C-alpha positions as a Markdown table, in Angstrom:
| # | Residue | x | y | z |
|---|---|---|---|---|
| 1 | Met | 0.0 | 0.0 | 0.0 |
| 2 | Gly | 2.9 | 2.3 | 0.8 |
| 3 | Phe | 4.4 | 1.8 | -2.7 |
| 4 | Phe | 1.1 | 2.6 | -4.4 |
| 5 | Leu | 0.6 | 5.8 | -2.3 |
| 6 | Gly | 4.2 | 6.9 | -2.9 |
| 7 | Thr | 3.8 | 6.5 | -6.7 |
| 8 | Val | 0.5 | 8.4 | -6.7 |
| 9 | Leu | 2.0 | 11.2 | -4.6 |
| 10 | Ile | 5.0 | 11.5 | -7.0 |
| 11 | Leu | 2.7 | 11.7 | -10.0 |
| 12 | Val | 0.5 | 14.3 | -8.4 |
| 13 | Phe | 3.6 | 16.3 | -7.4 |
| 14 | Leu | 5.0 | 16.1 | -11.0 |
| 15 | Val | 1.7 | 17.2 | -12.5 |
| 16 | Gly | 1.4 | 20.0 | -10.0 |
| 17 | Val | 4.9 | 21.3 | -10.8 |
| 18 | Leu | 4.2 | 21.1 | -14.6 |
| 19 | Leu | 1.0 | 23.0 | -14.1 |
| 20 | Leu | 2.7 | 25.7 | -12.0 |
| 21 | Val | 5.5 | 26.1 | -14.6 |
| 22 | Gly | 2.9 | 26.3 | -17.4 |
| 23 | His | 0.9 | 28.9 | -15.5 |
| 24 | Phe | 3.8 | 31.2 | -14.5 |
| 25 | Tyr | 5.8 | 30.9 | -17.8 |
| 26 | Pro | 5.7 | 34.4 | -19.4 |
| 27 | Gly | 5.4 | 33.2 | -23.0 |
| 28 | Ser | 3.2 | 30.7 | -24.7 |
| 29 | Gly | 3.8 | 27.1 | -25.5 |
| 30 | Ala | 4.6 | 28.0 | -29.1 |
| 31 | Asp | 7.3 | 30.4 | -27.9 |
| 32 | Leu | 8.7 | 27.7 | -25.7 |
| 33 | Leu | 9.0 | 25.3 | -28.6 |
| 34 | Asp | 9.9 | 28.1 | -31.1 |
| 35 | Trp | 7.0 | 26.9 | -33.2 |
| 36 | Lys | 5.8 | 29.0 | -36.1 |
| 37 | Pro | 3.0 | 27.9 | -38.6 |
| 38 | Thr | 4.3 | 26.8 | -42.0 |
| 39 | Arg | 1.8 | 29.0 | -43.8 |
| 40 | Ser | 0.0 | 32.1 | -42.9 |
| 41 | Tyr | -3.8 | 32.3 | -42.8 |
| 42 | Glu | -3.7 | 34.8 | -45.7 |
| 43 | Thr | -1.8 | 32.2 | -47.8 |
| 44 | Glu | -4.4 | 29.5 | -46.9 |
| 45 | Val | -7.3 | 31.7 | -48.0 |
| 46 | Gln | -5.5 | 32.5 | -51.3 |
| 47 | Leu | -4.8 | 28.8 | -51.9 |
| 48 | Glu | -8.5 | 28.0 | -51.2 |
| 49 | Ala | -9.6 | 30.7 | -53.6 |
| 50 | Asp | -7.2 | 29.4 | -56.3 |
| 51 | Asp | -8.5 | 25.8 | -55.8 |
| 52 | Val | -12.1 | 27.0 | -56.2 |
| 53 | Gln | -11.2 | 28.9 | -59.4 |
| 54 | Gln | -9.4 | 25.8 | -60.8 |
| 55 | Met | -12.4 | 23.6 | -60.1 |
| 56 | Leu | -14.7 | 26.1 | -61.7 |
| 57 | Asp | -12.5 | 26.4 | -64.8 |
| 58 | Ala | -12.4 | 22.6 | -65.1 |
| 59 | Gln | -16.2 | 22.3 | -64.7 |
| 60 | Asn | -16.8 | 25.1 | -67.3 |
| 61 | Glu | -14.5 | 23.2 | -69.7 |
| 62 | Met | -16.7 | 20.1 | -69.4 |
| 63 | Arg | -19.8 | 22.2 | -69.7 |
| 64 | Arg | -18.4 | 23.8 | -72.9 |
| 65 | Arg | -17.8 | 20.3 | -74.4 |
| 66 | Arg | -21.4 | 19.4 | -73.7 |
| 67 | Gly | -22.7 | 22.7 | -75.0 |
| 68 | Ala | -24.1 | 23.8 | -71.7 |
| 69 | Pro | -23.7 | 27.4 | -70.5 |
| 70 | Glu | -20.8 | 28.2 | -68.3 |
| 71 | Leu | -21.1 | 28.8 | -64.5 |
| 72 | Thr | -20.0 | 32.1 | -63.1 |
| 73 | Arg | -18.5 | 32.5 | -59.6 |
| 74 | Glu | -21.8 | 34.2 | -58.4 |
| 75 | Glu | -23.9 | 31.3 | -59.7 |
| 76 | Leu | -21.6 | 28.8 | -58.0 |
| 77 | Asp | -21.7 | 30.8 | -54.7 |
| 78 | Gln | -25.5 | 30.8 | -54.9 |
| 79 | Lys | -25.7 | 27.0 | -55.5 |
| 80 | Val | -23.3 | 26.4 | -52.5 |
| 81 | Ala | -25.5 | 28.6 | -50.3 |
| 82 | Glu | -28.6 | 26.7 | -51.4 |
| 83 | Asp | -26.9 | 23.4 | -50.7 |
| 84 | Gln | -25.8 | 24.5 | -47.3 |
| 85 | Ala | -29.3 | 25.8 | -46.4 |
| 86 | Ala | -30.8 | 22.5 | -47.5 |
| 87 | Arg | -28.2 | 20.6 | -45.4 |
| 88 | Leu | -29.0 | 22.8 | -42.4 |
| 89 | Arg | -32.7 | 22.0 | -42.8 |
| 90 | Gly | -31.7 | 18.3 | -42.8 |
| 91 | Arg | -32.7 | 17.7 | -46.4 |
| 92 | Gly | -29.5 | 16.9 | -48.2 |
| 93 | Pro | -29.3 | 15.4 | -51.7 |
| 94 | Phe | -29.2 | 11.8 | -50.3 |
| 95 | Ser | -32.0 | 12.0 | -47.7 |
| 96 | Ser | -35.3 | 10.2 | -48.2 |
| 97 | Pro | -38.2 | 12.2 | -49.5 |
| 98 | Asp | -40.2 | 11.4 | -46.4 |
| 99 | Ala | -37.7 | 13.2 | -44.1 |
């Protein structure tokens, strides 16, 4: 019983010391590890916009081959908004008509 109690006390002591060090350390954990994100949020937003434009261009290429009218960015945004509204209502494209 003494061994078990000693082990638990040592673990509680170590966790307490780590919590105190973390609480009183003047910087953040990222500063402590010298961690910096690989890409900025602005870069991520730009890459996302580029991806959407590439997908829209590819879809318009297929639509031109079929003779269908091309989609504009505004029409695509409107379709996305409609799909999200339907999903929030719980009626996605794969739900049953009784739902």
